[in-house]
Amino acid sequence: MTIAALMPLVGYAFGYIISSIFRLNQPERRTVAMETGCQNIKMCATILKIAFPPAVIGPMYLFPLVYGSFQLTEAAVLIVLFRCYQRFSRKWKSDTNSRC
């Protein structure tokens, strides 16, 4: 369960860090981070379907289900935090500009 909780965060972080190394701009960095974190669930389900017979797959889908729920939750939290950051930074800039 710990791995299922940490894997999406690791994917988001690596995507952002690697895109920063390649000097992409901020919107591109966020896009790469989200794409990197979100593609792992598809790969996990595909590996299960290819590597194991259908009779055995049932219990093995617990990990992708838990992983998917953590992935959606963490992505939603990151999006909400980013939107709050945007709102407060715009408000701070407008307050600073109005004082000058």
GROMACS .gro file of C-alpha atoms in nm:
model
  100
    1MET     CA    1   0.000   0.000   0.000
    2THR     CA    2   0.291   0.234   0.071
    3ILE     CA    3   0.430   0.178  -0.278
    4ALA     CA    4   0.087   0.243  -0.428
    5ALA     CA    5   0.075   0.574  -0.240
    6LEU     CA    6   0.429   0.684  -0.327
    7MET     CA    7   0.452   0.579  -0.693
    8PRO     CA    8   0.229   0.856  -0.832
    9LEU     CA    9   0.418   1.120  -0.635
   10VAL     CA   10   0.749   0.983  -0.759
   11GLY     CA   11   0.618   0.991  -1.117
   12TYR     CA   12   0.498   1.350  -1.082
   13ALA     CA   13   0.826   1.458  -0.922
   14PHE     CA   14   1.052   1.283  -1.175
   15GLY     CA   15   0.850   1.421  -1.464
   16TYR     CA   16   0.883   1.774  -1.330
   17ILE     CA   17   1.252   1.742  -1.242
   18ILE     CA   18   1.354   1.587  -1.573
   19SER     CA   19   1.157   1.844  -1.772
   20SER     CA   20   1.331   2.115  -1.567
   21ILE     CA   21   1.668   1.968  -1.661
   22PHE     CA   22   1.568   2.001  -2.028
   23ARG     CA   23   1.467   2.364  -1.960
   24LEU     CA   24   1.103   2.337  -2.057
   25ASN     CA   25   0.879   2.627  -1.954
   26GLN     CA   26   0.643   2.603  -1.655
   27PRO     CA   27   0.326   2.486  -1.838
   28GLU     CA   28   0.528   2.219  -2.022
   29ARG     CA   29   0.687   2.102  -1.696
   30ARG     CA   30   0.348   2.061  -1.533
   31THR     CA   31   0.217   1.874  -1.836
   32VAL     CA   32   0.511   1.634  -1.842
   33ALA     CA   33   0.478   1.578  -1.466
   34MET     CA   34   0.108   1.492  -1.492
   35GLU     CA   35   0.157   1.268  -1.795
   36THR     CA   36   0.445   1.083  -1.629
   37GLY     CA   37   0.252   1.025  -1.308
   38CYS     CA   38  -0.068   0.919  -1.484
   39GLN     CA   39   0.074   0.672  -1.734
   40ASN     CA   40   0.198   0.423  -1.475
   41ILE     CA   41  -0.148   0.279  -1.406
   42LYS     CA   42  -0.202   0.189  -1.771
   43MET     CA   43   0.135   0.020  -1.788
   44CYS     CA   44   0.066  -0.179  -1.471
   45ALA     CA   45  -0.270  -0.306  -1.599
   46THR     CA   46  -0.118  -0.395  -1.937
   47ILE     CA   47   0.164  -0.594  -1.777
   48LEU     CA   48  -0.087  -0.786  -1.567
   49LYS     CA   49  -0.300  -0.869  -1.873
   50ILE     CA   50  -0.002  -0.983  -2.080
   51ALA     CA   51   0.199  -1.170  -1.817
   52PHE     CA   52  -0.069  -1.368  -1.634
   53PRO     CA   53  -0.357  -1.594  -1.736
   54PRO     CA   54  -0.710  -1.452  -1.687
   55ALA     CA   55  -0.787  -1.697  -1.405
   56VAL     CA   56  -0.510  -1.556  -1.185
   57ILE     CA   57  -0.546  -1.185  -1.257
   58GLY     CA   58  -0.843  -1.117  -1.027
   59PRO     CA   59  -0.660  -1.079  -0.693
   60MET     CA   60  -0.366  -0.911  -0.864
   61TYR     CA   61  -0.581  -0.615  -0.968
   62LEU     CA   62  -0.593  -0.495  -0.608
   63PHE     CA   63  -0.266  -0.305  -0.651
   64PRO     CA   64  -0.371  -0.119  -0.968
   65LEU     CA   65  -0.703  -0.028  -0.806
   66VAL     CA   66  -0.535   0.111  -0.494
   67TYR     CA   67  -0.270   0.278  -0.705
   68GLY     CA   68  -0.533   0.437  -0.929
   69SER     CA   69  -0.724   0.578  -0.633
   70PHE     CA   70  -0.407   0.728  -0.486
   71GLN     CA   71  -0.311   0.863  -0.826
   72LEU     CA   72  -0.643   1.042  -0.873
   73THR     CA   73  -0.642   1.176  -0.518
   74GLU     CA   74  -0.285   1.304  -0.537
   75ALA     CA   75  -0.342   1.460  -0.880
   76ALA     CA   76  -0.652   1.637  -0.750
   77VAL     CA   77  -0.460   1.768  -0.447
   78LEU     CA   78  -0.176   1.894  -0.670
   79ILE     CA   79  -0.423   2.068  -0.901
   80VAL     CA   80  -0.606   2.234  -0.611
   81LEU     CA   81  -0.276   2.349  -0.458
   82PHE     CA   82  -0.163   2.490  -0.792
   83ARG     CA   83  -0.492   2.675  -0.842
   84CYS     CA   84  -0.468   2.822  -0.491
   85TYR     CA   85  -0.111   2.928  -0.563
   86GLN     CA   86  -0.223   3.097  -0.887
   87ARG     CA   87  -0.507   3.279  -0.713
   88PHE     CA   88  -0.295   3.403  -0.424
   89SER     CA   89  -0.003   3.505  -0.644
   90ARG     CA   90  -0.237   3.707  -0.871
   91LYS     CA   91  -0.397   3.868  -0.568
   92TRP     CA   92  -0.055   3.949  -0.420
   93LYS     CA   93   0.064   4.102  -0.750
   94SER     CA   94  -0.250   4.314  -0.784
   95ASP     CA   95  -0.217   4.434  -0.420
   96THR     CA   96   0.149   4.524  -0.476
   97ASN     CA   97   0.077   4.707  -0.799
   98SER     CA   98  -0.208   4.907  -0.646
   99ARG     CA   99   0.017   5.033  -0.364
  100CYS     CA  100   0.276   5.181  -0.602
   0.00000   0.00000   0.00000
